[in-house]
């Protein structure tokens, strides 16, 4: 289940990154959410968060401390008790 | 002052008889033909007086701010827009509109004034088609969403129903749907109406592409300010609250001016997104709504339905590509919900937050 969460987040980020012209093959989870290398703006981040909320039914921005990196972002999902099946379209 | 609590449109005939005798009648929200109820709506009381003496009818508006309110209409003004064509004498009219609404009153009044009857049909398309077919209703007044669902889900029974008149109001009509309606009901005359509870019938047309002849606007004067239609009534300018587009001598409603999402501080018109989406081949209906989002406050979510027989993945990909090409980035839908778009209150299309 944990791997599934990490993979889902990576796929979401890379999908938007590539749509914006990026060519990264994998996500460095230690990058900040809007690191320039990811070529994401706040609207793109909003899209990723919307999709994460739809899939996992929780938002990392409900955490007491908003996540700064993709690792913190994903770790929140892993530790917030996601036990159900990941919802895909 | 009298209060009537109609459940079905035919109940309005008693209210009309009372108003015709010179009294004022306030309609009160009540139960619906399909079991729903207006329990959350306020009730009319005899303290709710019309602004003058004589015959008045009080109908309910859902209110631009979401708070229902009673709107008083002079009886003479209501009768003024009723068709007196002998061709429509003693027709059976059908509609899913609620009897307390202006649209419901208009349908029932047409039937009452022309010696006909009116049938309330439920929101269920299959049940409605059965009723329309069994009772051989000559005319149907409904929203574009409702007629679209009838055509999709009406089954075999719809082939046995041959209306002479279809009147569409309450929503923007897309040209694609207008085409489907005229093709499916080729013997029916199709009329589109733009009306509000507060201002009455403003436009009427036999075009089925969503456009109206602007010179037929029922008002002293009109103007468009910041894309919003304003009309002059009794010497005063009144905003209709509707976004419009002008082309030559034609005018088209795009949607409500207050239907906006605030995406990172940028106001995004939701109605236009739905219209652009419905231009994509294979997209049957589309509704854009605002979705709460912790990053930008709100994002746009698009709920859409695909034509029968189309490949959902292909249509979705084409839709996303088209919207990203046509719209500013703030207006891009960030959530895509492939779904059926059914009728909500008063048979209008679903508008909730997904």
Short mmCIF file of C-alpha atoms in Angstrom, two decimals:
data_model
loop_
_atom_site.label_atom_id
_atom_site.label_comp_id
_atom_site.label_asym_id
_atom_site.label_seq_id
_atom_site.Cartn_x
_atom_site.Cartn_y
_atom_site.Cartn_z
CA UNK A 1 0.00 0.00 0.00
CA UNK A 2 2.81 2.44 0.89
CA UNK A 3 4.49 1.94 -2.46
CA UNK A 4 1.19 2.51 -4.15
CA UNK A 5 0.87 5.90 -2.46
CA UNK A 6 4.41 6.97 -3.40
CA UNK A 7 3.91 5.77 -6.99
CA UNK A 8 0.57 7.54 -7.33
CA UNK A 9 1.99 10.85 -6.15
CA UNK A 10 5.02 10.51 -8.41
CA UNK A 11 2.83 9.75 -11.42
CA UNK A 12 0.58 12.71 -10.72
CA UNK A 13 3.50 15.12 -10.42
CA UNK A 14 5.30 13.80 -13.48
CA UNK A 15 2.13 13.89 -15.57
CA UNK A 16 1.70 17.61 -14.97
CA UNK A 17 5.46 18.22 -15.23
CA UNK A 18 5.55 16.61 -18.68
CA UNK A 19 2.46 18.46 -19.81
CA UNK A 20 4.40 21.63 -19.02
CA UNK A 21 7.29 20.46 -21.20
CA UNK A 22 9.42 18.77 -18.53
CA UNK A 23 11.38 15.62 -19.15
CA UNK A 24 12.06 14.23 -15.69
CA UNK A 25 11.82 10.46 -15.49
CA UNK A 26 11.39 10.28 -11.76
CA UNK A 27 10.46 12.54 -8.90
CA UNK A 28 13.01 13.58 -6.31
CA UNK A 29 10.75 13.58 -3.27
CA UNK A 30 13.09 15.89 -1.39
CA UNK A 31 12.37 18.74 -3.77
CA UNK A 32 10.12 21.50 -2.53
CA UNK A 33 6.59 21.41 -3.90
CA UNK A 34 7.15 24.26 -6.32
CA UNK A 35 10.84 23.70 -7.03
CA UNK A 36 11.72 25.37 -10.34
CA UNK A 37 13.02 22.07 -11.73
CA UNK A 38 9.54 20.60 -11.53
CA UNK A 39 8.07 23.34 -13.74
CA UNK A 40 4.92 23.48 -11.65
CA UNK A 41 3.04 26.61 -10.66
CA UNK A 42 0.42 26.99 -7.95
CA UNK A 43 -2.38 26.10 -10.37
CA UNK A 44 -0.64 22.86 -11.25
CA UNK A 45 -0.13 22.13 -7.56
CA UNK A 46 -3.82 22.80 -6.98
CA UNK A 47 -4.63 20.22 -9.65
CA UNK A 48 -2.38 17.62 -8.07
CA UNK A 49 -3.88 18.27 -4.65
CA UNK A 50 -7.40 18.01 -6.08
CA UNK A 51 -6.54 14.64 -7.58
CA UNK A 52 -4.87 13.43 -4.37
CA UNK A 53 -7.96 14.43 -2.41
CA UNK A 54 -10.16 12.55 -4.85
CA UNK A 55 -8.05 9.42 -4.80
CA UNK A 56 -7.07 9.23 -1.13
CA UNK A 57 -9.93 11.19 0.47
CA UNK A 58 -7.44 13.15 2.59
CA UNK A 59 -5.43 16.29 1.97
CA UNK A 60 -1.83 16.82 3.09
CA UNK A 61 -2.84 20.42 3.70
CA UNK A 62 -5.00 19.29 6.59
CA UNK A 63 -1.77 18.60 8.48
CA UNK A 64 -0.87 20.89 11.35
CA UNK A 65 2.22 21.88 9.41
CA UNK A 66 1.63 22.18 5.63
CA UNK A 67 4.11 20.03 3.72
CA UNK A 68 7.05 21.80 2.13
CA UNK A 69 8.50 18.89 0.16
CA UNK A 70 7.02 16.06 -1.82
CA UNK A 71 8.38 13.66 0.78
CA UNK A 72 6.43 15.39 3.54
CA UNK A 73 3.44 15.59 1.27
CA UNK A 74 3.47 11.87 0.56
CA UNK A 75 4.46 10.85 4.07
CA UNK A 76 1.35 12.55 5.36
CA UNK A 77 -0.78 10.39 3.09
CA UNK A 78 1.03 7.26 4.23
CA UNK A 79 0.72 8.05 7.92
CA UNK A 80 -2.78 9.49 7.89
CA UNK A 81 -4.31 6.06 7.99
CA UNK A 82 -5.11 5.46 4.36
CA UNK A 83 -6.23 1.89 4.52
CA UNK A 84 -8.73 1.68 1.73
CA UNK A 85 -8.23 0.83 -1.89
CA UNK A 86 -6.77 3.60 -3.98
CA UNK A 87 -9.55 5.02 -6.13
CA UNK A 88 -8.71 5.31 -9.75
CA UNK A 89 -10.81 6.70 -12.55
CA UNK B 1 -55.74 37.32 0.19
CA UNK B 2 -55.64 33.59 -0.41
CA UNK B 3 -52.88 31.02 -0.08
CA UNK B 4 -52.78 27.95 -2.33
CA UNK B 5 -50.41 25.04 -1.87
CA UNK B 6 -50.37 23.23 -5.23
CA UNK B 7 -48.75 19.82 -5.53
CA UNK B 8 -49.24 19.35 -9.26
CA UNK B 9 -49.65 21.88 -12.03
CA UNK B 10 -53.32 21.08 -12.51
CA UNK B 11 -53.91 22.31 -8.92
CA UNK B 12 -53.09 25.79 -10.18
CA UNK B 13 -56.36 25.98 -12.09
CA UNK B 14 -58.23 26.62 -8.84
CA UNK B 15 -55.77 29.39 -8.00
CA UNK B 16 -56.22 30.92 -11.45
CA UNK B 17 -60.02 30.86 -11.07
CA UNK B 18 -59.67 32.71 -7.78
CA UNK B 19 -57.34 35.35 -9.23
CA UNK B 20 -59.58 35.72 -12.25
CA UNK B 21 -62.40 36.64 -9.86
CA UNK B 22 -60.34 39.61 -8.71
CA UNK B 23 -58.53 38.27 -5.65
CA UNK B 24 -54.86 37.98 -4.79
CA UNK B 25 -53.36 34.52 -4.39
CA UNK B 26 -49.97 33.57 -3.00
CA UNK B 27 -48.71 30.15 -4.00
CA UNK B 28 -47.00 28.23 -1.27
CA UNK B 29 -44.21 25.72 -1.85
CA UNK B 30 -45.33 22.22 -1.16
CA UNK B 31 -44.89 18.63 -2.18
CA UNK B 32 -43.74 17.47 -5.59
CA UNK B 33 -45.27 14.97 -7.96
CA UNK B 34 -42.31 12.61 -7.55
CA UNK B 35 -42.23 12.63 -3.77
CA UNK B 36 -39.66 15.37 -3.27
CA UNK B 37 -40.72 18.29 -1.14
CA UNK B 38 -40.08 21.96 -0.62
CA UNK B 39 -39.73 21.40 3.13
CA UNK B 40 -36.79 23.78 3.34
CA UNK B 41 -38.73 26.56 1.62
CA UNK B 42 -40.68 29.19 3.54
CA UNK B 43 -44.45 28.97 3.43
CA UNK B 44 -46.68 31.67 2.05
CA UNK B 45 -48.94 33.37 4.59
CA UNK B 46 -51.86 35.74 4.32
CA UNK B 47 -49.57 38.46 5.69
CA UNK B 48 -47.61 38.39 2.45
CA UNK B 49 -49.55 41.13 0.72
CA UNK B 50 -49.20 42.11 -2.93
CA UNK B 51 -48.06 45.66 -3.66
CA UNK B 52 -51.52 46.75 -4.82
CA UNK B 53 -55.20 45.94 -4.89
CA UNK B 54 -56.91 43.65 -7.36
CA UNK B 55 -55.88 40.38 -8.91
CA UNK B 56 -52.29 39.33 -8.22
CA UNK B 57 -50.50 36.01 -8.18
CA UNK B 58 -47.49 35.39 -5.98
CA UNK B 59 -44.93 32.89 -7.36
CA UNK B 60 -41.67 31.72 -5.90
CA UNK B 61 -38.20 32.50 -7.10
CA UNK B 62 -35.24 30.51 -5.88
CA UNK B 63 -33.55 33.90 -5.52
CA UNK B 64 -30.19 34.92 -6.90
CA UNK B 65 -28.67 34.64 -3.43
CA UNK B 66 -30.13 31.20 -2.90
CA UNK B 67 -32.86 32.48 -0.59
CA UNK B 68 -36.34 31.73 -1.97
CA UNK B 69 -38.65 34.70 -2.20
CA UNK B 70 -42.20 35.44 -3.23
CA UNK B 71 -42.58 37.54 -6.37
CA UNK B 72 -45.91 39.20 -7.05
CA UNK B 73 -47.28 39.37 -10.58
CA UNK B 74 -50.20 41.36 -11.87
CA UNK B 75 -52.72 38.97 -13.35
CA UNK B 76 -52.95 41.07 -16.49
CA UNK B 77 -49.20 40.87 -17.02
CA UNK B 78 -49.23 37.08 -16.69
CA UNK B 79 -52.08 36.73 -19.16
CA UNK B 80 -50.37 39.03 -21.64
CA UNK B 81 -47.83 36.40 -22.69
CA UNK B 82 -50.31 33.54 -23.05
CA UNK B 83 -50.77 32.35 -26.63
CA UNK B 84 -54.31 32.71 -27.92
CA UNK B 85 -53.75 30.63 -31.04
CA UNK B 86 -56.86 28.53 -31.78
CA UNK B 87 -54.52 25.74 -32.88
CA UNK B 88 -53.63 25.18 -29.23
CA UNK B 89 -57.20 24.94 -28.03
CA UNK B 90 -57.76 22.14 -25.48
CA UNK B 91 -54.26 20.74 -25.70
CA UNK B 92 -52.72 18.59 -22.99
CA UNK B 93 -49.61 20.32 -21.71
CA UNK B 94 -46.96 18.53 -19.70
CA UNK B 95 -44.07 19.79 -17.64
CA UNK B 96 -41.71 18.83 -14.81
CA UNK B 97 -41.71 22.44 -13.56
CA UNK B 98 -42.86 22.97 -10.01
CA UNK B 99 -46.27 24.62 -9.62
CA UNK B 100 -44.93 27.30 -7.29
CA UNK B 101 -42.40 28.47 -9.89
CA UNK B 102 -42.87 31.11 -12.55
CA UNK B 103 -42.13 28.53 -15.25
CA UNK B 104 -44.73 26.14 -13.83
CA UNK B 105 -47.32 28.90 -13.63
CA UNK B 106 -46.66 29.85 -17.25
CA UNK B 107 -47.29 26.32 -18.50
CA UNK B 108 -50.41 25.83 -16.41
CA UNK B 109 -51.72 29.26 -17.35
CA UNK B 110 -51.35 28.45 -21.03
CA UNK B 111 -53.38 25.28 -20.54
CA UNK B 112 -55.98 27.01 -18.36
CA UNK B 113 -56.44 29.94 -20.75
CA UNK B 114 -56.81 27.73 -23.81
CA UNK B 115 -59.29 25.28 -22.32
CA UNK B 116 -56.75 22.51 -21.98
CA UNK B 117 -55.24 20.55 -19.13
CA UNK B 118 -51.79 20.24 -17.70
CA UNK B 119 -49.92 17.17 -16.52
CA UNK B 120 -47.06 17.22 -14.05
CA UNK B 121 -44.38 14.74 -15.03
CA UNK B 122 -41.76 13.47 -12.59
CA UNK B 123 -38.04 13.96 -12.96
CA UNK B 124 -37.60 10.32 -13.89
CA UNK B 125 -37.22 10.25 -17.71
CA UNK B 126 -38.62 6.75 -18.16
CA UNK B 127 -41.69 7.47 -16.08
CA UNK B 128 -42.18 10.80 -17.81
CA UNK B 129 -42.04 9.26 -21.27
CA UNK B 130 -44.59 6.67 -20.22
CA UNK B 131 -46.96 9.42 -19.09
CA UNK B 132 -46.37 11.58 -22.17
CA UNK B 133 -46.99 8.61 -24.42
CA UNK B 134 -50.03 7.23 -22.61
CA UNK B 135 -51.71 10.59 -22.29
CA UNK B 136 -50.60 11.73 -25.75
CA UNK B 137 -49.65 15.16 -24.47
CA UNK B 138 -49.47 17.64 -27.32
CA UNK B 139 -46.95 19.93 -25.67
CA UNK B 140 -44.03 19.65 -23.29
CA UNK B 141 -42.39 22.56 -21.48
CA UNK B 142 -39.12 21.71 -19.81
CA UNK B 143 -35.43 22.44 -19.56
CA UNK B 144 -32.91 21.36 -22.20
CA UNK B 145 -31.47 18.92 -19.65
CA UNK B 146 -34.85 17.27 -19.21
CA UNK B 147 -35.58 16.77 -22.91
CA UNK B 148 -32.06 15.46 -23.42
CA UNK B 149 -32.62 12.82 -20.75
CA UNK B 150 -35.96 11.89 -22.26
CA UNK B 151 -34.25 11.25 -25.59
CA UNK B 152 -31.45 9.25 -23.98
CA UNK B 153 -33.39 7.17 -21.51
CA UNK B 154 -36.94 7.25 -22.77
CA UNK B 155 -36.64 3.81 -24.31
CA UNK B 156 -39.12 2.52 -26.86
CA UNK B 157 -42.03 4.49 -25.42
CA UNK B 158 -40.67 7.74 -26.78
CA UNK B 159 -41.30 6.51 -30.33
CA UNK B 160 -45.01 6.45 -29.49
CA UNK B 161 -45.11 10.07 -28.41
CA UNK B 162 -45.60 12.71 -31.09
CA UNK B 163 -45.62 16.20 -29.57
CA UNK B 164 -46.76 19.22 -31.53
CA UNK B 165 -44.96 21.72 -29.34
CA UNK B 166 -41.78 21.61 -27.27
CA UNK B 167 -40.92 24.67 -25.25
CA UNK B 168 -37.48 24.87 -23.70
CA UNK B 169 -36.54 27.30 -20.96
CA UNK B 170 -34.70 27.59 -17.68
CA UNK B 171 -31.25 26.90 -19.09
CA UNK B 172 -28.97 27.78 -21.95
CA UNK B 173 -29.67 25.64 -25.02
CA UNK B 174 -26.60 24.44 -26.87
CA UNK B 175 -26.84 24.25 -30.65
CA UNK B 176 -25.93 20.55 -30.59
CA UNK B 177 -28.83 19.72 -28.31
CA UNK B 178 -31.17 21.96 -30.30
CA UNK B 179 -30.28 19.99 -33.39
CA UNK B 180 -30.91 16.68 -31.63
CA UNK B 181 -34.33 17.86 -30.46
CA UNK B 182 -35.48 18.98 -33.90
CA UNK B 183 -34.21 15.78 -35.48
CA UNK B 184 -35.86 13.55 -32.89
CA UNK B 185 -39.19 15.41 -32.82
CA UNK B 186 -39.36 16.57 -36.40
CA UNK B 187 -43.11 17.21 -36.32
CA UNK B 188 -42.94 19.47 -33.26
CA UNK B 189 -42.51 23.18 -33.25
CA UNK B 190 -39.69 24.07 -30.88
CA UNK B 191 -39.77 27.31 -28.96
CA UNK B 192 -37.07 28.61 -26.67
CA UNK B 193 -37.91 31.06 -23.92
CA UNK B 194 -35.71 33.19 -21.74
CA UNK B 195 -37.58 34.27 -18.65
CA UNK B 196 -36.99 35.03 -15.00
CA UNK B 197 -39.36 34.92 -12.04
CA UNK B 198 -38.73 38.59 -11.38
CA UNK B 199 -38.80 39.98 -14.93
CA UNK B 200 -41.05 37.55 -16.73
CA UNK B 201 -40.70 36.37 -20.31
CA UNK B 202 -38.00 38.46 -21.95
CA UNK B 203 -37.24 36.53 -25.12
CA UNK B 204 -38.97 33.93 -27.23
CA UNK B 205 -37.65 32.35 -30.39
CA UNK B 206 -38.03 29.42 -32.73
CA UNK B 207 -34.29 29.26 -33.27
CA UNK B 208 -32.77 26.15 -31.72
CA UNK B 209 -29.14 27.22 -31.58
CA UNK B 210 -29.38 29.13 -28.31
CA UNK B 211 -29.61 32.54 -30.00
CA UNK B 212 -32.56 34.94 -29.86
CA UNK B 213 -33.49 37.90 -32.03
CA UNK B 214 -32.37 40.80 -29.84
CA UNK B 215 -35.01 43.19 -31.12
CA UNK B 216 -37.71 41.02 -29.57
CA UNK B 217 -36.50 41.69 -26.01
CA UNK B 218 -39.62 42.52 -24.01
CA UNK B 219 -38.57 45.78 -22.38
CA UNK B 220 -38.39 49.52 -22.99
CA UNK B 221 -34.64 49.48 -23.57
CA UNK B 222 -31.76 47.13 -22.97
CA UNK B 223 -28.00 47.32 -22.74
CA UNK B 224 -25.06 45.06 -21.96
CA UNK B 225 -22.60 46.13 -19.30
CA UNK B 226 -19.57 43.99 -18.58
CA UNK B 227 -21.28 41.21 -20.54
CA UNK B 228 -24.35 41.31 -18.25
CA UNK B 229 -27.78 42.04 -19.72
CA UNK B 230 -29.64 44.97 -18.23
CA UNK B 231 -33.16 46.00 -19.15
CA UNK B 232 -35.21 49.10 -18.52
CA UNK B 233 -38.55 48.58 -16.80
CA UNK B 234 -40.78 51.38 -15.57
CA UNK B 235 -37.97 53.84 -16.21
CA UNK B 236 -35.39 51.95 -14.17
CA UNK B 237 -32.45 49.86 -15.27
CA UNK B 238 -32.47 46.36 -13.85
CA UNK B 239 -29.72 43.77 -14.18
CA UNK B 240 -30.92 40.33 -15.23
CA UNK B 241 -27.74 38.83 -13.80
CA UNK B 242 -27.22 36.90 -17.02
CA UNK B 243 -24.04 36.89 -19.07
CA UNK B 244 -24.83 37.43 -22.74
CA UNK B 245 -23.07 37.44 -26.06
CA UNK B 246 -24.12 39.62 -29.00
CA UNK B 247 -23.64 38.81 -32.64
CA UNK B 248 -25.24 40.95 -35.31
CA UNK B 249 -28.87 41.31 -34.31
CA UNK B 250 -28.78 38.22 -32.14
CA UNK B 251 -28.30 37.72 -28.44
CA UNK B 252 -27.33 34.56 -26.60
CA UNK B 253 -27.43 33.76 -22.90
CA UNK B 254 -24.20 32.24 -21.66
CA UNK B 255 -25.04 31.72 -18.00
CA UNK B 256 -25.41 33.43 -14.68
CA UNK B 257 -22.98 36.24 -13.97
CA UNK B 258 -22.65 35.07 -10.38
CA UNK B 259 -21.62 31.56 -11.43
CA UNK B 260 -17.92 32.11 -10.94
CA UNK B 261 -15.03 30.32 -9.34
CA UNK B 262 -12.35 32.28 -7.56
CA UNK B 263 -9.14 30.53 -8.58
CA UNK B 264 -6.18 32.05 -6.84
CA UNK B 265 -7.85 35.46 -6.89
CA UNK B 266 -8.93 35.26 -10.53
CA UNK B 267 -12.66 35.19 -11.22
CA UNK B 268 -13.48 32.43 -13.67
CA UNK B 269 -16.87 32.26 -15.39
CA UNK B 270 -18.18 28.72 -15.05
CA UNK B 271 -20.92 28.93 -17.66
CA UNK B 272 -18.52 29.64 -20.50
CA UNK B 273 -16.43 26.60 -19.60
CA UNK B 274 -19.49 24.39 -19.92
CA UNK B 275 -20.37 25.89 -23.29
CA UNK B 276 -16.84 25.44 -24.66
CA UNK B 277 -16.85 21.85 -23.41
CA UNK B 278 -20.14 21.11 -25.17
CA UNK B 279 -18.61 22.19 -28.48
CA UNK B 280 -16.32 19.16 -28.36
CA UNK B 281 -17.67 16.31 -30.51
CA UNK B 282 -18.92 13.48 -28.32
CA UNK B 283 -19.58 15.67 -25.26
CA UNK B 284 -23.30 15.53 -24.65
CA UNK B 285 -23.57 17.83 -21.65
CA UNK B 286 -21.03 19.58 -19.46
CA UNK B 287 -21.30 21.56 -16.25
CA UNK B 288 -18.42 23.41 -14.62
CA UNK B 289 -18.52 23.96 -10.87
CA UNK B 290 -16.21 25.40 -8.25
CA UNK B 291 -14.40 22.92 -6.05
CA UNK B 292 -12.72 23.97 -2.78
CA UNK B 293 -8.95 23.72 -2.93
CA UNK B 294 -6.33 24.43 -0.25
CA UNK B 295 -3.83 25.92 -2.72
CA UNK B 296 -5.91 28.31 -4.80
CA UNK B 297 -9.10 28.58 -2.75
CA UNK B 298 -11.10 27.02 -5.54
CA UNK B 299 -10.48 25.12 -8.74
CA UNK B 300 -12.81 24.32 -11.59
CA UNK B 301 -14.29 20.86 -11.74
CA UNK B 302 -15.99 19.70 -14.91
CA UNK B 303 -18.76 17.16 -14.80
CA UNK B 304 -19.57 15.87 -18.24
CA UNK B 305 -21.54 13.21 -20.09
CA UNK B 306 -20.49 11.51 -23.31
CA UNK B 307 -22.70 10.65 -26.28
CA UNK B 308 -23.83 7.05 -26.48
CA UNK B 309 -21.45 5.00 -28.59
CA UNK B 310 -18.47 7.32 -28.21
CA UNK B 311 -15.19 6.19 -26.73
CA UNK B 312 -15.05 7.85 -23.30
CA UNK B 313 -11.24 7.96 -23.20
CA UNK B 314 -10.98 9.56 -26.62
CA UNK B 315 -13.66 12.13 -25.88
CA UNK B 316 -12.09 12.94 -22.50
CA UNK B 317 -8.66 13.43 -24.07
CA UNK B 318 -10.09 15.66 -26.80
CA UNK B 319 -12.06 17.62 -24.22
CA UNK B 320 -9.02 18.23 -22.03
CA UNK B 321 -6.91 19.26 -24.99
CA UNK B 322 -9.57 21.65 -26.30
CA UNK B 323 -10.21 23.33 -22.97
CA UNK B 324 -6.52 23.78 -22.24
CA UNK B 325 -6.08 25.36 -25.65
CA UNK B 326 -9.10 27.64 -25.45
CA UNK B 327 -9.20 28.74 -21.83
CA UNK B 328 -6.80 30.69 -19.60
CA UNK B 329 -4.92 28.46 -17.21
CA UNK B 330 -6.97 29.53 -14.19
CA UNK B 331 -10.09 28.26 -15.96
CA UNK B 332 -8.75 24.82 -16.81
CA UNK B 333 -10.77 22.16 -15.07
CA UNK B 334 -8.55 20.45 -12.51
CA UNK B 335 -11.03 17.74 -11.74
CA UNK B 336 -12.86 15.74 -14.39
CA UNK B 337 -15.97 13.80 -13.52
CA UNK B 338 -17.40 11.59 -16.22
CA UNK B 339 -20.99 11.13 -15.23
CA UNK B 340 -24.60 11.45 -16.20
CA UNK B 341 -26.00 14.94 -15.73
CA UNK B 342 -29.49 14.54 -14.44
CA UNK B 343 -32.17 17.03 -13.60
CA UNK B 344 -32.04 18.84 -10.29
CA UNK B 345 -34.69 21.07 -8.75
CA UNK B 346 -37.27 22.24 -11.31
CA UNK B 347 -35.67 19.86 -13.82
CA UNK B 348 -32.63 22.07 -14.29
CA UNK B 349 -29.27 20.53 -14.76
CA UNK B 350 -27.18 19.56 -11.75
CA UNK B 351 -25.08 22.44 -10.44
CA UNK B 352 -23.69 21.22 -7.15
CA UNK B 353 -20.11 21.10 -5.98
CA UNK B 354 -18.69 17.70 -6.73
#
